mmCIF file of C-alpha atoms in Angstrom:
data_model
loop_
_atom_site.group_PDB
_atom_site.id
_atom_site.type_symbol
_atom_site.label_atom_id
_atom_site.label_comp_id
_atom_site.label_asym_id
_atom_site.label_seq_id
_atom_site.Cartn_x
_atom_site.Cartn_y
_atom_site.Cartn_z
ATOM 1 C CA GLY A 1 -193.107 56.085 105.849
ATOM 2 C CA ALA A 2 -191.484 59.244 107.150
ATOM 3 C CA GLY A 3 -191.076 62.167 104.822
ATOM 4 C CA ALA A 4 -188.143 64.586 104.545
ATOM 5 C CA GLY A 5 -186.628 66.968 102.050
ATOM 6 C CA ASP A 6 -183.520 66.321 99.943
ATOM 7 C CA ARG A 7 -180.942 68.806 101.050
ATOM 8 C CA GLY A 8 -179.620 69.239 97.517
ATOM 9 C CA THR A 9 -182.724 69.400 95.351
ATOM 10 C CA GLY A 10 -185.580 70.011 97.800
ATOM 11 C CA ALA A 11 -187.284 66.782 96.525
ATOM 12 C CA ALA A 12 -189.324 64.642 98.834
ATOM 13 C CA PHE A 13 -187.566 61.738 100.469
ATOM 14 C CA THR A 14 -189.419 58.823 102.072
ATOM 15 C CA ALA A 15 -187.899 56.557 104.716
ATOM 16 C CA ARG A 16 -189.427 53.240 105.547
ATOM 17 C CA LEU A 17 -190.205 52.411 109.145
ATOM 18 C CA ARG A 18 -190.223 48.670 109.943
ATOM 19 C CA VAL A 19 -191.750 47.162 113.033
ATOM 20 C CA TYR A 20 -190.425 43.816 114.364
ATOM 21 C CA GLU A 21 -192.280 41.788 117.003
ATOM 22 C CA GLU A 22 -189.983 39.839 119.357
ATOM 23 C CA THR A 23 -191.570 37.181 121.583
ATOM 24 C CA MET A 24 -189.859 35.749 124.686
ATOM 25 C CA LEU A 25 -190.374 32.226 123.365
ATOM 26 C CA ASP A 26 -188.293 33.018 120.270
ATOM 27 C CA SER A 27 -185.785 35.345 121.902
ATOM 28 C CA THR A 28 -182.454 34.430 123.352
ATOM 29 C CA ARG A 29 -182.727 37.434 125.696
ATOM 30 C CA VAL A 30 -185.052 36.583 128.514
ATOM 31 C CA HIS A 31 -184.226 39.718 130.521
ATOM 32 C CA CYS A 32 -183.922 43.168 129.004
ATOM 33 C CA ASP A 33 -180.424 44.603 129.392
ATOM 34 C CA CYS A 34 -181.646 48.158 128.845
ATOM 35 C CA CYS A 35 -184.157 47.741 131.762
ATOM 36 C CA ARG A 36 -181.280 46.486 133.978
ATOM 37 C CA CYS A 37 -179.148 49.509 133.124
ATOM 38 C CA ILE A 38 -181.847 52.092 133.871
ATOM 39 C CA GLY A 39 -182.852 50.308 137.106
ATOM 40 C CA TRP A 40 -186.117 48.697 135.895
ATOM 41 C CA HIS A 41 -184.981 45.152 136.632
ATOM 42 C CA HIS A 42 -187.993 44.792 139.022
ATOM 43 C CA HIS A 43 -190.380 45.022 136.060
ATOM 44 C CA PRO A 44 -192.054 41.703 135.194
ATOM 45 C CA VAL A 45 -190.738 40.061 132.054
ATOM 46 C CA THR A 46 -193.190 40.827 129.177
ATOM 47 C CA ARG A 47 -194.115 38.226 126.618
ATOM 48 C CA LYS A 48 -193.665 40.560 123.640
ATOM 49 C CA GLN A 49 -191.704 43.614 122.694
ATOM 50 C CA TYR A 50 -191.741 45.632 119.509
ATOM 51 C CA HIS A 51 -188.770 47.144 117.705
ATOM 52 C CA PHE A 52 -189.352 50.321 115.552
ATOM 53 C CA ILE A 53 -186.458 50.537 113.092
ATOM 54 C CA ILE A 54 -185.476 52.771 110.193
ATOM 55 C CA HIS A 55 -182.636 51.022 108.457
ATOM 56 C CA SER A 56 -179.496 52.754 107.317
ATOM 57 C CA ASP A 57 -179.475 54.473 103.959
ATOM 58 C CA PHE A 58 -175.664 54.685 103.838
ATOM 59 C CA ARG A 59 -174.009 53.573 100.579
ATOM 60 C CA THR A 60 -170.357 52.802 100.324
ATOM 61 C CA ASP A 61 -170.412 53.335 96.537
ATOM 62 C CA LEU A 62 -170.981 57.026 97.149
ATOM 63 C CA LYS A 63 -167.688 57.269 99.129
ATOM 64 C CA PRO A 64 -164.579 56.918 96.892
ATOM 65 C CA GLU A 65 -162.447 56.021 99.913
ATOM 66 C CA LEU A 66 -164.748 53.046 100.620
ATOM 67 C CA GLN A 67 -164.651 51.478 97.174
ATOM 68 C CA GLY A 68 -164.372 47.673 97.547
ATOM 69 C CA LYS A 69 -165.272 47.844 101.173
ATOM 70 C CA ARG A 70 -168.320 47.312 103.417
ATOM 71 C CA ILE A 71 -169.365 48.523 106.794
ATOM 72 C CA CYS A 72 -169.577 46.125 109.750
ATOM 73 C CA GLN A 73 -173.116 46.347 111.094
ATOM 74 C CA LEU A 74 -172.002 45.786 114.668
ATOM 75 C CA CYS A 75 -169.016 48.137 115.105
ATOM 76 C CA THR A 76 -169.322 50.327 111.989
ATOM 77 C CA ALA A 77 -165.746 49.599 110.973
ATOM 78 C CA ALA A 78 -164.842 49.529 107.253
ATOM 79 C CA LEU A 79 -163.455 46.221 106.003
ATOM 80 C CA PRO A 80 -162.864 44.467 102.638
ATOM 81 C CA GLU A 81 -166.081 43.551 100.961
ATOM 82 C CA LYS A 82 -165.275 39.819 100.789
ATOM 83 C CA GLU A 83 -164.340 39.618 104.424
ATOM 84 C CA LYS A 84 -167.066 37.935 106.530
ATOM 85 C CA VAL A 85 -165.503 38.314 109.937
ATOM 86 C CA CYS A 86 -164.765 41.899 111.038
ATOM 87 C CA THR A 87 -161.114 42.439 111.941
ATOM 88 C CA ALA A 88 -162.067 45.199 114.392
ATOM 89 C CA CYS A 89 -164.729 43.438 116.516
ATOM 90 C CA GLY A 90 -164.105 39.807 115.473
ATOM 91 C CA GLU A 91 -167.857 39.207 114.733
ATOM 92 C CA ASN A 92 -169.669 38.003 111.675
ATOM 93 C CA ASP A 93 -172.579 40.463 111.335
ATOM 94 C CA SER A 94 -174.378 38.230 108.794
ATOM 95 C CA GLN A 95 -174.890 35.706 111.543
ATOM 96 C CA THR A 96 -176.138 38.276 114.057
ATOM 97 C CA SER A 97 -179.724 39.408 114.683
ATOM 98 C CA ILE A 98 -180.736 42.549 112.911
ATOM 99 C CA LEU A 99 -181.945 43.781 116.194
ATOM 100 C CA ASP A 100 -178.303 44.061 117.381
ATOM 101 C CA TYR A 101 -177.098 46.242 114.465
ATOM 102 C CA GLN A 102 -175.487 49.578 115.310
ATOM 103 C CA THR A 103 -176.065 51.193 111.921
ATOM 104 C CA HIS A 104 -179.850 51.751 112.082
ATOM 105 C CA LEU A 105 -180.791 55.399 111.650
ATOM 106 C CA MET A 106 -183.399 54.895 114.402
ATOM 107 C CA HIS A 107 -184.071 51.938 116.707
ATOM 108 C CA GLY A 108 -186.654 52.222 119.407
ATOM 109 C CA MET A 109 -188.206 49.423 121.411
ATOM 110 C CA LEU A 110 -191.403 49.240 123.393
ATOM 111 C CA HIS A 111 -192.307 46.435 125.865
ATOM 112 C CA ALA A 112 -195.816 45.189 126.077
ATOM 113 C CA ASN A 113 -196.121 46.867 129.477
ATOM 114 C CA GLY A 114 -195.671 50.343 127.915
ATOM 115 C CA CYS A 115 -192.068 50.968 128.965
ATOM 116 C CA GLY A 116 -189.503 51.285 126.267
ATOM 117 C CA HIS A 117 -186.024 52.323 125.218
ATOM 118 C CA LEU A 118 -184.607 54.620 122.539
ATOM 119 C CA LYS A 119 -181.660 52.421 121.546
ATOM 120 C CA ARG A 120 -180.181 54.374 118.717
ATOM 121 C CA ILE A 121 -180.361 57.684 116.734
ATOM 122 C CA ASN A 122 -177.897 57.977 113.859
ATOM 123 C CA GLY A 123 -178.384 61.326 112.134
ATOM 124 C CA ARG A 124 -176.411 62.978 109.331
ATOM 125 C CA GLU A 125 -173.161 63.069 111.293
ATOM 126 C CA ALA A 126 -173.442 59.337 111.885
ATOM 127 C CA GLY A 127 -174.002 58.338 108.236
ATOM 128 C CA SER A 128 -177.614 59.299 107.408
ATOM 129 C CA ARG A 129 -177.899 60.671 103.889
ATOM 130 C CA MET A 130 -181.191 62.491 104.378
ATOM 131 C CA LEU A 131 -182.734 62.376 107.854
ATOM 132 C CA SER A 132 -181.332 64.497 110.601
ATOM 133 C CA GLY A 133 -181.188 63.462 114.214
ATOM 134 C CA GLN A 134 -183.934 65.927 115.018
ATOM 135 C CA GLN A 135 -186.212 64.453 112.378
ATOM 136 C CA LEU A 136 -185.507 60.904 113.623
ATOM 137 C CA ILE A 137 -186.208 61.616 117.233
ATOM 138 C CA GLN A 138 -189.463 63.393 116.231
ATOM 139 C CA ILE A 139 -190.558 60.267 114.456
ATOM 140 C CA TRP A 140 -189.812 58.327 117.690
ATOM 141 C CA GLU A 141 -191.700 60.861 119.764
ATOM 142 C CA LYS A 142 -194.807 60.435 117.580
ATOM 143 C CA ILE A 143 -194.646 56.655 117.906
ATOM 144 C CA CYS A 144 -194.491 56.930 121.725
ATOM 145 C CA ASN A 145 -197.397 59.424 121.804
ATOM 146 C CA LEU A 146 -199.618 57.361 119.566
ATOM 147 C CA LEU A 147 -198.962 54.139 121.468
ATOM 148 C CA ARG A 148 -199.209 55.896 124.867
ATOM 149 C CA ALA A 149 -195.807 54.779 126.142
ATOM 150 C CA ARG A 150 -195.423 55.042 129.902
ATOM 151 C CA GLU A 151 -191.695 55.504 130.309
ATOM 152 C CA VAL A 152 -188.814 55.583 127.815
ATOM 153 C CA SER A 153 -185.115 55.453 128.591
ATOM 154 C CA VAL A 154 -182.100 56.390 126.491
ATOM 155 C CA GLU A 155 -178.390 55.883 127.117
ATOM 156 C CA ASP A 156 -176.673 59.119 126.037
ATOM 157 C CA VAL A 157 -173.250 58.009 124.767
ATOM 158 C CA SER A 158 -172.938 60.343 121.785
ATOM 159 C CA GLN A 159 -169.712 62.435 121.473
ATOM 160 C CA LYS A 160 -168.618 65.606 119.616
ATOM 161 C CA TYR A 161 -164.935 65.810 118.796
ATOM 162 C CA GLY A 162 -164.127 63.368 121.559
ATOM 163 C CA VAL A 163 -166.143 65.181 124.258
ATOM 164 C CA GLU A 164 -169.345 63.703 125.785
ATOM 165 C CA PHE A 165 -172.271 65.465 124.154
ATOM 166 C CA ARG A 166 -174.231 65.156 127.380
ATOM 167 C CA LEU A 167 -171.831 67.663 128.917
ATOM 168 C CA LEU A 168 -171.018 69.766 125.825
ATOM 169 C CA ASN A 169 -174.673 70.527 124.916
ATOM 170 C CA PRO A 170 -175.615 71.878 128.342
ATOM 171 C CA VAL A 171 -172.730 74.357 128.088
ATOM 172 C CA ALA A 172 -174.296 75.856 124.913
ATOM 173 C CA CYS A 173 -177.977 75.250 125.529
ATOM 174 C CA GLY A 174 -178.480 74.661 129.248
ATOM 175 C CA GLN A 175 -179.618 71.056 128.866
ATOM 176 C CA THR A 176 -178.753 67.870 127.043
ATOM 177 C CA TRP A 177 -179.818 67.240 123.464
ATOM 178 C CA TYR A 178 -182.299 64.597 124.601
ATOM 179 C CA GLY A 179 -183.389 66.993 127.276
ATOM 180 C CA THR A 180 -185.011 69.201 124.693
ATOM 181 C CA TYR A 181 -187.405 66.304 124.070
ATOM 182 C CA GLY A 182 -188.325 65.738 127.743
ATOM 183 C CA TYR A 183 -185.637 63.249 128.754
ATOM 184 C CA ALA A 184 -184.197 63.828 132.215
ATOM 185 C CA PHE A 185 -181.322 62.288 134.226
ATOM 186 C CA GLY A 186 -182.327 58.703 135.095
ATOM 187 C CA LYS A 187 -179.371 56.731 136.382
ATOM 188 C CA GLY A 188 -175.676 57.527 136.344
ATOM 189 C CA SER A 189 -172.651 55.338 136.173
ATOM 190 C CA PHE A 190 -169.709 55.061 138.674
ATOM 191 C CA GLY A 191 -171.501 56.900 141.416
ATOM 192 C CA ASN A 192 -172.588 59.786 139.227
ATOM 193 C CA THR A 193 -175.830 61.370 140.488
ATOM 194 C CA ALA A 194 -178.270 63.938 139.015
ATOM 195 C CA ALA A 195 -176.789 66.603 141.341
ATOM 196 C CA SER A 196 -173.165 65.844 140.343
ATOM 197 C CA HIS A 197 -174.066 65.792 136.671
ATOM 198 C CA ARG A 198 -175.899 69.079 137.002
ATOM 199 C CA ASN A 199 -173.004 70.683 138.943
ATOM 200 C CA ALA A 200 -170.469 69.511 136.290
ATOM 201 C CA ALA A 201 -172.555 71.070 133.524
ATOM 202 C CA GLU A 202 -172.928 74.318 135.448
ATOM 203 C CA ARG A 203 -169.189 74.557 136.139
ATOM 204 C CA LEU A 204 -168.345 73.872 132.483
ATOM 205 C CA ARG A 205 -170.883 76.514 131.389
ATOM 206 C CA GLY A 206 -169.373 79.085 133.731
ATOM 207 C CA PHE A 207 -165.789 78.411 132.685
ATOM 208 C CA PRO A 208 -164.324 81.478 130.933
ATOM 209 C CA LEU A 209 -163.458 80.953 127.262
ATOM 210 C CA GLU A 210 -160.384 83.132 127.632
ATOM 211 C CA ALA A 211 -158.891 80.593 130.055
ATOM 212 C CA VAL A 212 -159.596 77.766 127.596
ATOM 213 C CA LYS A 213 -158.023 79.794 124.767
ATOM 214 C CA ALA A 214 -154.934 80.471 126.860
ATOM 215 C CA ASP A 215 -154.628 76.771 127.672
ATOM 216 C CA PHE A 216 -154.745 75.874 124.008
ATOM 217 C CA ILE A 217 -152.131 78.537 123.113
ATOM 218 C CA ALA A 218 -149.824 77.270 125.902
ATOM 219 C CA MET A 219 -150.307 73.707 124.812
ATOM 220 C CA ALA A 220 -149.501 74.585 121.171
ATOM 221 C CA ALA A 221 -146.368 76.462 122.233
ATOM 222 C CA SER A 222 -145.214 73.603 124.368
ATOM 223 C CA THR A 223 -145.730 71.097 121.511
ATOM 224 C CA SER A 224 -143.826 73.293 119.039
ATOM 225 C CA ALA A 225 -140.940 73.678 121.478
ATOM 226 C CA THR A 226 -140.762 69.929 122.092
ATOM 227 C CA ALA A 227 -140.842 69.230 118.339
ATOM 228 C CA GLY A 228 -138.032 71.813 117.801
ATOM 229 C CA ALA A 229 -135.905 70.333 120.539
ATOM 230 C CA GLY A 230 -136.299 66.870 119.091
ATOM 231 C CA ALA A 231 -135.353 68.018 115.626
ATOM 232 C CA GLY A 232 -132.217 69.676 117.004
ATOM 233 C CA VAL A 233 -131.018 66.534 118.781
ATOM 234 C CA GLY A 234 -131.640 64.525 115.702
ATOM 235 C CA ALA A 235 -129.513 66.956 113.641
ATOM 236 C CA VAL A 236 -126.591 66.695 116.033
ATOM 237 C CA ALA A 237 -126.762 62.944 116.063
#
């Protein structure tokens, strides 16, 4: 179990960590897609891999707007409670492996060769009632240290207000959120390299806030003028 404090009362909260053993004989995935993405496709296929999961503690009954609904475990869309097939992703999550769920608070995987992947961290902003993202990744770090993991990858796809967090956090803190825990640039997409990523973060960090503010003011003024012109045309018509 992993302990944490209740934000409201200060009472202790215990989260249960479950470990699932996946063997290649029973798995439908012979090759690891995460290894392929990070460039470890040359690694030999291991016979076993272990999934460390803290399941979601999210409850729809605590959200008035979600009464009579449930959350799709694959795409996190809200749908009527009796619906089996999600209208957003078209999948039936009850017929899908629990290892593919997107709603776990934490999901890390270690191959038998010592390499692994942090597949998911869903803190308070992503539905966790008690555990923060910092607490969850600290649990994962302890697991990796105790089991002497060799290398661990993570795909940083998190966003803040529609902006990639891997670019937003370096502007404020000088490095990515995962970078504070020792993760470094591994492999980029669409020709993105470590140097181009670093240069983009440095340019964003050096961009004057006054210029950003001026752009937003100009955008707001343009939007108001367009709306006003549209209203005038409608009145004449």
